[in-house]
Every structure is written in C-alpha cells, then in structure tokens.
PDB file of C-alpha atoms in Angstrom:
ATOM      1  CA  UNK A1017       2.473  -4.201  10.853  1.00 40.00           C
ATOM      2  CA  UNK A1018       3.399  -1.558  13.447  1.00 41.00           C
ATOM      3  CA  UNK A1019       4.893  -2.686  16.719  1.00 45.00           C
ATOM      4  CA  UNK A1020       2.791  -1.527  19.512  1.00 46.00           C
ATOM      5  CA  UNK A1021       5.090   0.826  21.809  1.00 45.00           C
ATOM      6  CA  UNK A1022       4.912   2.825  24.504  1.00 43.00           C
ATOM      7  CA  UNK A1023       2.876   5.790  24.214  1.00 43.00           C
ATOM      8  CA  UNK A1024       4.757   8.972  24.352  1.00 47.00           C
ATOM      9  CA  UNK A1025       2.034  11.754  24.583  1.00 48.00           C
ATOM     10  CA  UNK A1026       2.723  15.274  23.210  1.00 49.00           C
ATOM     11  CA  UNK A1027       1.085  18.367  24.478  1.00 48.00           C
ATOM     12  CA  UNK A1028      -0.396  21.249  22.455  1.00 46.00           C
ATOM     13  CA  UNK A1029      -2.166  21.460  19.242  1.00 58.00           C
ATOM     14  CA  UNK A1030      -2.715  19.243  16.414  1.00 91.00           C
ATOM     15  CA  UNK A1031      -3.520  15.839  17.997  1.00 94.00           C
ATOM     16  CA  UNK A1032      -6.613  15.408  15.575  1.00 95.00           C
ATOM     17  CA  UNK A1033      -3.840  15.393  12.534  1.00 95.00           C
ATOM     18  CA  UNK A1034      -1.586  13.414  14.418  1.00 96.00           C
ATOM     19  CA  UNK A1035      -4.509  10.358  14.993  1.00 97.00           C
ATOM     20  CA  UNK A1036      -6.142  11.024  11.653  1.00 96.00           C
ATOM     21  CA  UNK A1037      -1.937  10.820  10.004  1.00 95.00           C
ATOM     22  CA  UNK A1038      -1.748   7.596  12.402  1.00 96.00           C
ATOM     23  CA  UNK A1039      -5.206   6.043  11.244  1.00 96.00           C
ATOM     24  CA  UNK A1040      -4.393   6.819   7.126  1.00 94.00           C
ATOM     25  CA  UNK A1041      -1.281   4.804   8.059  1.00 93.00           C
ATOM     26  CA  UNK A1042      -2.410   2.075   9.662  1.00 95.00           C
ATOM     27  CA  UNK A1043      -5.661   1.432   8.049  1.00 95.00           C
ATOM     28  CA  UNK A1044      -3.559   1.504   4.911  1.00 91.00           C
ATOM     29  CA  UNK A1045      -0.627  -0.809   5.795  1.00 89.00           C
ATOM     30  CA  UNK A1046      -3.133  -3.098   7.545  1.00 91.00           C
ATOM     31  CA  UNK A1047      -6.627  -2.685   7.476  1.00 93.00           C
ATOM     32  CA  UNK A1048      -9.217  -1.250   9.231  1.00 95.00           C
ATOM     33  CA  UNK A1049     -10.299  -4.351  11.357  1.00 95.00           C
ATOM     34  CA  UNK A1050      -7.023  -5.232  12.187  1.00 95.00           C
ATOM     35  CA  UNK A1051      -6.176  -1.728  13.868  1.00 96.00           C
ATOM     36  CA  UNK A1052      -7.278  -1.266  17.070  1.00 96.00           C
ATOM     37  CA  UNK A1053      -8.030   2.090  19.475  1.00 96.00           C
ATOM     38  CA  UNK A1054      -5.291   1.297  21.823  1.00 96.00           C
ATOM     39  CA  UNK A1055      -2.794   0.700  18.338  1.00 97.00           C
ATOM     40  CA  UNK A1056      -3.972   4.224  17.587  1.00 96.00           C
ATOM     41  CA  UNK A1057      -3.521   5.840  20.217  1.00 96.00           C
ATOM     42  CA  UNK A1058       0.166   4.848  20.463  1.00 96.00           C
ATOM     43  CA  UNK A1059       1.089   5.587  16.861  1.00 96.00           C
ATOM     44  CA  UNK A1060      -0.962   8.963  17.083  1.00 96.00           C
ATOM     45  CA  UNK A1061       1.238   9.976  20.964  1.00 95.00           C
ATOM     46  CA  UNK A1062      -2.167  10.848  22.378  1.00 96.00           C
ATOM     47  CA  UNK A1063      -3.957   9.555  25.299  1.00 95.00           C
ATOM     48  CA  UNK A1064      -7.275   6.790  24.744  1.00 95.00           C
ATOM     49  CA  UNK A1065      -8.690  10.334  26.327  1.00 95.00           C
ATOM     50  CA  UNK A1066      -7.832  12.593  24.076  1.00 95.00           C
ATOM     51  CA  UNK A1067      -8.413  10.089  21.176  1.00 96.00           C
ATOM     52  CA  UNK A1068     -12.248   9.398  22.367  1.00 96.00           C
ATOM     53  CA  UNK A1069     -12.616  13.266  22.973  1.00 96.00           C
ATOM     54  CA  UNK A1070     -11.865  13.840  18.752  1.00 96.00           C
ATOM     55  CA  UNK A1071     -13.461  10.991  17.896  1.00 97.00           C
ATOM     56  CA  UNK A1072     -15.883   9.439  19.967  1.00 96.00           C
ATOM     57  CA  UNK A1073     -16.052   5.902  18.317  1.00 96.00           C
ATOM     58  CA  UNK A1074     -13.988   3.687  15.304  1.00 96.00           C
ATOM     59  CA  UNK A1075     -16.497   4.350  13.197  1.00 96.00           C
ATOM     60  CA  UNK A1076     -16.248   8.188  13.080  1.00 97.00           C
ATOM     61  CA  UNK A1077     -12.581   7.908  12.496  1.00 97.00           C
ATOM     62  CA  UNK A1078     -13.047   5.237   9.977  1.00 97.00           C
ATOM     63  CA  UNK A1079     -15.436   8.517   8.367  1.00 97.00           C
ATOM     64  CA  UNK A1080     -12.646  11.035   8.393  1.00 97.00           C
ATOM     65  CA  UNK A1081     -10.208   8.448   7.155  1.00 96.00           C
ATOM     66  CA  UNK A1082     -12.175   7.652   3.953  1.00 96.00           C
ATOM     67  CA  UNK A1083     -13.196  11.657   3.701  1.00 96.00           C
ATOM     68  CA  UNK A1084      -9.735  12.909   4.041  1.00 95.00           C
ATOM     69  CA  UNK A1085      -9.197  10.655   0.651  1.00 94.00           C
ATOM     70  CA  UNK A1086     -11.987  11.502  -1.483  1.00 94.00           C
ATOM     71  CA  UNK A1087     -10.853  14.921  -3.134  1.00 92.00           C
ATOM     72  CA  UNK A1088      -7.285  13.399  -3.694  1.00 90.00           C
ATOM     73  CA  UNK A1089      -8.138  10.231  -5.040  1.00 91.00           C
ATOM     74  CA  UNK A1090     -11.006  11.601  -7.490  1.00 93.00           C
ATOM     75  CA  UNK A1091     -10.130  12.340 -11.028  1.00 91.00           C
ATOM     76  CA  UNK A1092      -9.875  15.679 -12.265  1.00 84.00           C
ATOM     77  CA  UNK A1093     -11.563  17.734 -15.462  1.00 78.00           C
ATOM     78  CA  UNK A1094      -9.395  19.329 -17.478  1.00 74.00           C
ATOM     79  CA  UNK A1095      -9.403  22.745 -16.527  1.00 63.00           C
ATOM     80  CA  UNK A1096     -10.435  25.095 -19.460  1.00 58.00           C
ATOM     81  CA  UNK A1097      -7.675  27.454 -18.525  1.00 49.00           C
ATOM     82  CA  UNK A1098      -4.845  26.261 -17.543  1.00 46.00           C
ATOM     83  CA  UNK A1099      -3.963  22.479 -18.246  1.00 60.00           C
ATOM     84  CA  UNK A1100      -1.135  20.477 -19.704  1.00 76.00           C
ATOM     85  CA  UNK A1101      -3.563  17.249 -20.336  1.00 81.00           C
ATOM     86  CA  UNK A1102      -6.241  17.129 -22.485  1.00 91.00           C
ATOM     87  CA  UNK A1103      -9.349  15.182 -21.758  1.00 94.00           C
ATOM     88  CA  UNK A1104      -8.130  11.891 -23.066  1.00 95.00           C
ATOM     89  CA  UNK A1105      -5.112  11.927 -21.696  1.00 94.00           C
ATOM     90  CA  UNK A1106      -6.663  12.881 -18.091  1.00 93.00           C
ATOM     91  CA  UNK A1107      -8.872   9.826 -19.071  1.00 96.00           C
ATOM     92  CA  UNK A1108      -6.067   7.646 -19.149  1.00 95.00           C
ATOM     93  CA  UNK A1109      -3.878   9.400 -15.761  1.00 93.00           C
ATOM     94  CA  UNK A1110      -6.171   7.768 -13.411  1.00 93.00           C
ATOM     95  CA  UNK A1111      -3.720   4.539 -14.327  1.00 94.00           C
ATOM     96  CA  UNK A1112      -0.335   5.957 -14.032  1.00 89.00           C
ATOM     97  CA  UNK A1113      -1.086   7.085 -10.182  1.00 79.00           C
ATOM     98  CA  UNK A1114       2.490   5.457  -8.323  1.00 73.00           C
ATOM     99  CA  UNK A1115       1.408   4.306  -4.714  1.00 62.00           C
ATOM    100  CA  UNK A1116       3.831   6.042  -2.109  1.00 56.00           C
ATOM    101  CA  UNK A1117       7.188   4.264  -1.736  1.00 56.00           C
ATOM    102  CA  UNK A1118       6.961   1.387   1.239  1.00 54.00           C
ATOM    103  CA  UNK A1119       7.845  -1.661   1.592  1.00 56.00           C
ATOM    104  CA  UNK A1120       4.388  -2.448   2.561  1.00 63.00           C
ATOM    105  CA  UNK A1121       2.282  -4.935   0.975  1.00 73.00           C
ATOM    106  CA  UNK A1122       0.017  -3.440  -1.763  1.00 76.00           C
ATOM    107  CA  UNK A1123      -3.349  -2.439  -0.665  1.00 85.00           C
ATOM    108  CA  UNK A1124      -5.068  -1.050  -3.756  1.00 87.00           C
ATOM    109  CA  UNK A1125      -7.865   1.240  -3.344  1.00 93.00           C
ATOM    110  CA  UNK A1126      -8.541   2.098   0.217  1.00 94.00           C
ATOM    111  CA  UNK A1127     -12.460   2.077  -1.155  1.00 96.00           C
ATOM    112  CA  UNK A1128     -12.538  -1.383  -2.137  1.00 96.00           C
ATOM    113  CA  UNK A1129     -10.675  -2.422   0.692  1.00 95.00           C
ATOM    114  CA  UNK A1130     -13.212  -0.782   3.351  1.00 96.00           C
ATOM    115  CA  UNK A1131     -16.090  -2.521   1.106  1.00 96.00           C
ATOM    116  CA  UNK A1132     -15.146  -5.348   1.932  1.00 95.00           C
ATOM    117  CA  UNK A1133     -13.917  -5.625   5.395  1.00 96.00           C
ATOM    118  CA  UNK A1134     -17.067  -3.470   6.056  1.00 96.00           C
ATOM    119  CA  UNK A1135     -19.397  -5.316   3.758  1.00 95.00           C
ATOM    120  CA  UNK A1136     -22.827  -4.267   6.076  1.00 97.00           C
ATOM    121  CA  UNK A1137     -24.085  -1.868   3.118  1.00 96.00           C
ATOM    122  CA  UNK A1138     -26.157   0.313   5.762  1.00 97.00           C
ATOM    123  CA  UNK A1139     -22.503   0.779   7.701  1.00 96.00           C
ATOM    124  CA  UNK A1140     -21.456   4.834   7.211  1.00 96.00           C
ATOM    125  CA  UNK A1141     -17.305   3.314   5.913  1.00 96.00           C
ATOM    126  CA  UNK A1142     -19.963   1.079   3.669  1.00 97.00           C
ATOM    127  CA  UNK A1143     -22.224   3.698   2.324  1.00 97.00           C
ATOM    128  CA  UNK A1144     -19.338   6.173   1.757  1.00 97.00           C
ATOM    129  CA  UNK A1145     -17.305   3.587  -0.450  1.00 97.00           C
ATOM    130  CA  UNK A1146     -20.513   3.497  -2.134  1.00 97.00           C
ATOM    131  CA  UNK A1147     -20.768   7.195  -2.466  1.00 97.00           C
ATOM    132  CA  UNK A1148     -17.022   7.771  -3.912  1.00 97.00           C
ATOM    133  CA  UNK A1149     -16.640   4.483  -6.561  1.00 97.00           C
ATOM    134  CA  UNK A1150     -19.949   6.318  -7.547  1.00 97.00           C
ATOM    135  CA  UNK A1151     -18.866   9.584  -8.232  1.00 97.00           C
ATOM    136  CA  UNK A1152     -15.426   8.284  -9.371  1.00 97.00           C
ATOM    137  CA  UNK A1153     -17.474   7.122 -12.596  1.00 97.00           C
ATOM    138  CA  UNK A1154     -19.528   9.519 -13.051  1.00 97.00           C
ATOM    139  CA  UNK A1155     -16.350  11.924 -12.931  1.00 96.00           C
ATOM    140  CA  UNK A1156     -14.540   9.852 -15.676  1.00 97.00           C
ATOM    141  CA  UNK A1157     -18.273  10.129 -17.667  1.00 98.00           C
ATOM    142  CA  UNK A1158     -18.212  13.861 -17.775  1.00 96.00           C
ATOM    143  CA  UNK A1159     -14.165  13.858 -18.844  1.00 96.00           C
ATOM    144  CA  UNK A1160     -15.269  11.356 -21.824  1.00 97.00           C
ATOM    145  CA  UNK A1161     -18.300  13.209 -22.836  1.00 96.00           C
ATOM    146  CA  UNK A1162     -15.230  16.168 -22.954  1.00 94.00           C
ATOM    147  CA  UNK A1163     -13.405  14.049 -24.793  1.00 95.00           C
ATOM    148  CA  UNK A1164     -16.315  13.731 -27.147  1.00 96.00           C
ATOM    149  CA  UNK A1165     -16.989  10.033 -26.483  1.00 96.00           C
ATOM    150  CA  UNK A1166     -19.759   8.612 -28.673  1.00 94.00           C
ATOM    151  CA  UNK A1167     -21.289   7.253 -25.283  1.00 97.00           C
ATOM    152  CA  UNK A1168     -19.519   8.863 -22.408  1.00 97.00           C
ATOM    153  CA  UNK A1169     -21.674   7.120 -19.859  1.00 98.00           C
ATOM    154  CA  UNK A1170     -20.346   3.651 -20.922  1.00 98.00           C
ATOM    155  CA  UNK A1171     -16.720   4.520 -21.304  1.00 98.00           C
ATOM    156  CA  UNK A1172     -16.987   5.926 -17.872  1.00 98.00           C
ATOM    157  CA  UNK A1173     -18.665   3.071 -16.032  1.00 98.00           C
ATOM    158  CA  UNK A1174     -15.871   0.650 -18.359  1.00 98.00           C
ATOM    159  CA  UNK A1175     -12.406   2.793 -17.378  1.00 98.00           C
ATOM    160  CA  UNK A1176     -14.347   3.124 -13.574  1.00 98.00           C
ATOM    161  CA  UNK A1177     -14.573  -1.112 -14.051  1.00 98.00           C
ATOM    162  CA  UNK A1178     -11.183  -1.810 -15.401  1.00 98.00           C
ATOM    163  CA  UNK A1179      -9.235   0.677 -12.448  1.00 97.00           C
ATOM    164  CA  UNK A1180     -10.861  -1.307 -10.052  1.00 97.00           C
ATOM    165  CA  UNK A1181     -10.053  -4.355 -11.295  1.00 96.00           C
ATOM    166  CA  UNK A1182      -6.580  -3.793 -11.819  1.00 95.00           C
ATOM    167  CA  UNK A1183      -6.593  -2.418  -8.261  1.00 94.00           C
ATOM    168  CA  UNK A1184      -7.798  -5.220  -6.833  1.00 94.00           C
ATOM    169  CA  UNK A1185      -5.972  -8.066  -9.031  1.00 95.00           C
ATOM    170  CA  UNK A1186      -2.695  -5.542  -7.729  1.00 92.00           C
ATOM    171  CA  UNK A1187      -3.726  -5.893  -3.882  1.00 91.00           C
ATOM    172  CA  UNK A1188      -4.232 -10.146  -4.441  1.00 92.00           C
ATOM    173  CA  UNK A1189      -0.901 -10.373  -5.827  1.00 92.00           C
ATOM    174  CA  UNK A1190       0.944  -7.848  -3.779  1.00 89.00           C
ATOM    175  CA  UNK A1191       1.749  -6.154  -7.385  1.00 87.00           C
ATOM    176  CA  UNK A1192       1.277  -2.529  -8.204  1.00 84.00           C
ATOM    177  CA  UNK A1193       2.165  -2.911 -11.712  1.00 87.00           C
ATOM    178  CA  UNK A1194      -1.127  -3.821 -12.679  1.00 92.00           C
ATOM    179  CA  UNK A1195      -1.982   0.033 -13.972  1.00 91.00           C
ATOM    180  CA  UNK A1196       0.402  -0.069 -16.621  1.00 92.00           C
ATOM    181  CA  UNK A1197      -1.172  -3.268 -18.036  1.00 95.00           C
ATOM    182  CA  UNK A1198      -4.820  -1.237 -17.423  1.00 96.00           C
ATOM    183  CA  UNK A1199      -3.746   1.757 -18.849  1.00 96.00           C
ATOM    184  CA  UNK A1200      -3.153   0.164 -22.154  1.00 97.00           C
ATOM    185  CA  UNK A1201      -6.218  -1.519 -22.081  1.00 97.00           C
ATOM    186  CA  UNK A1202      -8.066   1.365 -21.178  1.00 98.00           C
ATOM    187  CA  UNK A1203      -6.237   3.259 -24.290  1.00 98.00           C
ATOM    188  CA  UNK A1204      -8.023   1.322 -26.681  1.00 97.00           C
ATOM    189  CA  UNK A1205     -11.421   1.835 -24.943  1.00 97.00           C
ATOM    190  CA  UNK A1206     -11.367   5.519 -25.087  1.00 97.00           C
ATOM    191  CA  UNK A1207      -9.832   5.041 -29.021  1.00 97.00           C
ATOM    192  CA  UNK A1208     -12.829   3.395 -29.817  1.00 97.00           C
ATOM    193  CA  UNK A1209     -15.007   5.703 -28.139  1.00 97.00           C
ATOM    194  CA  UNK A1210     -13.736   8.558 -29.702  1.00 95.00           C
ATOM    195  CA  UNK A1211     -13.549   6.889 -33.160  1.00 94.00           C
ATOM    196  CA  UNK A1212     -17.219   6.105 -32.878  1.00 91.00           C
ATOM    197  CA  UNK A1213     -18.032   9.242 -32.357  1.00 80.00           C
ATOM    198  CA  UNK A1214     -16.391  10.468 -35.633  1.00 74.00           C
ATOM    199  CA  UNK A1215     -13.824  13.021 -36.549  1.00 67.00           C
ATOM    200  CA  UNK A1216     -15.303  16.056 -34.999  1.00 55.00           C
ATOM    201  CA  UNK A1217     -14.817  14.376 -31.729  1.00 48.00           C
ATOM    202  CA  UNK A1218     -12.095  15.833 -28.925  1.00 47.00           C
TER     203      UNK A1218
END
C-alpha cells in the first residue's frame, strides 16, 4: 500500500492527470474501497479542493478510472492494411499481455475487480464493468468470425470465459503466469473452430 504523506501541492496545469495517474495507481495496487479521498489527494499533490472541483464525488473518479482503461485493454481487429498478426494470432494476443513490472500483488483485470468490490449492478463502476467484459466478447466474436470460425459467437464468448478465468485464478494466487497456461488452452479452441469450419476458413 502507499504510505500516506504529507501533501505537497503543485501549482499550474494538469492536476486532473495527476489525480486520475494517482487513482489508476492506487485503485490498482489496492482497490477501489480501500483508497480513500484524503489518500488521493496526497498521492495526486492537489488540495481535497481542487480534487472535489475535478471530480465532485468517488464515484465519478471511479468512472474516469475504468474509462481511461477501456480502449487500451480492448482487443484489436486486425487491420486490413497494415498488420503483422493475423486474426488468429490476434485471437490468441489477448493472453500474452505482461502486467507492468511491480512488486505489487497481482490484481488481474481491473473489470472484475470493480465487479466485485462494487457488486450493486445499478452502481455506474458496476454497469460499466458490465458494459466493457461485454464488448470485450463481442470484439473477440468479430476477430473469430475473421478468422473464419465455424461459430464465431461461441469461440468469442469461450476465449472472453477462459481470459477471465485465468485472470482471476492469477489475482487469488498472486500469479500472473496464468496466461501462458490460457493461451494454450485457448489455442486449441480457436484450432477447432477453424477446423470445423473447413479448409476455406482464415
């Protein structure tokens, strides 16, 4: 955890990227719950006034926090144009993602993690977890149907299972090897998807 210390503000611009860098960084390392307005403030080197004035409550933080990661953490279509992985190998990329070097505990999927310290499904952080793990499948269905997946829906919704299973076994056991033991799981899924679909297929 980060120590609390004594907050040395800084003038001039940027203090929304300083609290929203702070925030990423301690949500991360230890949870939403467990990080409070005063914590942030400190980290972040801005006053509880300017902090309110950016974001008027924890929840609209916790909004930017989980929006700032969406684009990032989403898998990727091969672009027509210029690409050096085709669509089963993109299929398979979501698994070889290394978490930044800390000495941190493992936290997974900041999703999953906001699911369920935030498990009121009417809550915004809720309802936006909701929203990416969502669109996080139905990304991985339109790479498969690329891929020419005999049904790209399922393969989707079973490489969109597995990730977040390994992600979450990884976070229990403070282990972020768990992808590599996915990934080759999730190689013979999309295999047998494609060899369904016969020889023509991608």
């Amino acid at each position: 955890m980060i120590e609390n210390q004594p907050v040395r503000r800084r003038r001039g611009r940027g203090a929304r990227e300083r609290i929203l860098k702070a925030a990423t960084e301690l949500f991360i390392a230890q949870g939403i719950n467990a990080t409070g307005m005063d914590q942030l403030s400190t980290v972040a080197e801005v006053s509880k006034r300017t902090l309110y004035t950016h974001f008027p409550s924890k929840d609209e933080l916790v909004g930017a926090y989980l929006e700032s990661l969406v684009e990032p953490l989403l898998p990727v279509s091969p672009s027509p144009i210029q690409s050096t992985l085709g669509p089963r190998e993109q299929l398979l990329a979501i698994f070889d993602r290394k978490p930044a070097e800390s000495t941190a505990a493992f936290r997974g999927c900041p999703f999953l993690n906001v699911s369920v310290e935030v498990p009121d499904p009417e809550h915004s952080a809720h309802q936006l977890a909701v929203a990416y793990k969502k669109e996080f499948a139905h990304r991985l269905t339109d790479i498969a149907r690329q891929a020419g997946a005999a049904d790209p829906e399922k393969l989707g919704e079973q490489l969109a299972l597995l990730f977040d299973g390994a992600a979450a076994r990884g976070t229990a056991l403070n282990d972020n090897r768990t992808g590599a033991c996915a990934r080759s799981i999730a190689e013979l899924l999309v295999d047998a998807a494609l060899a369904e679909a016969g020889p023509s297929s991608a």
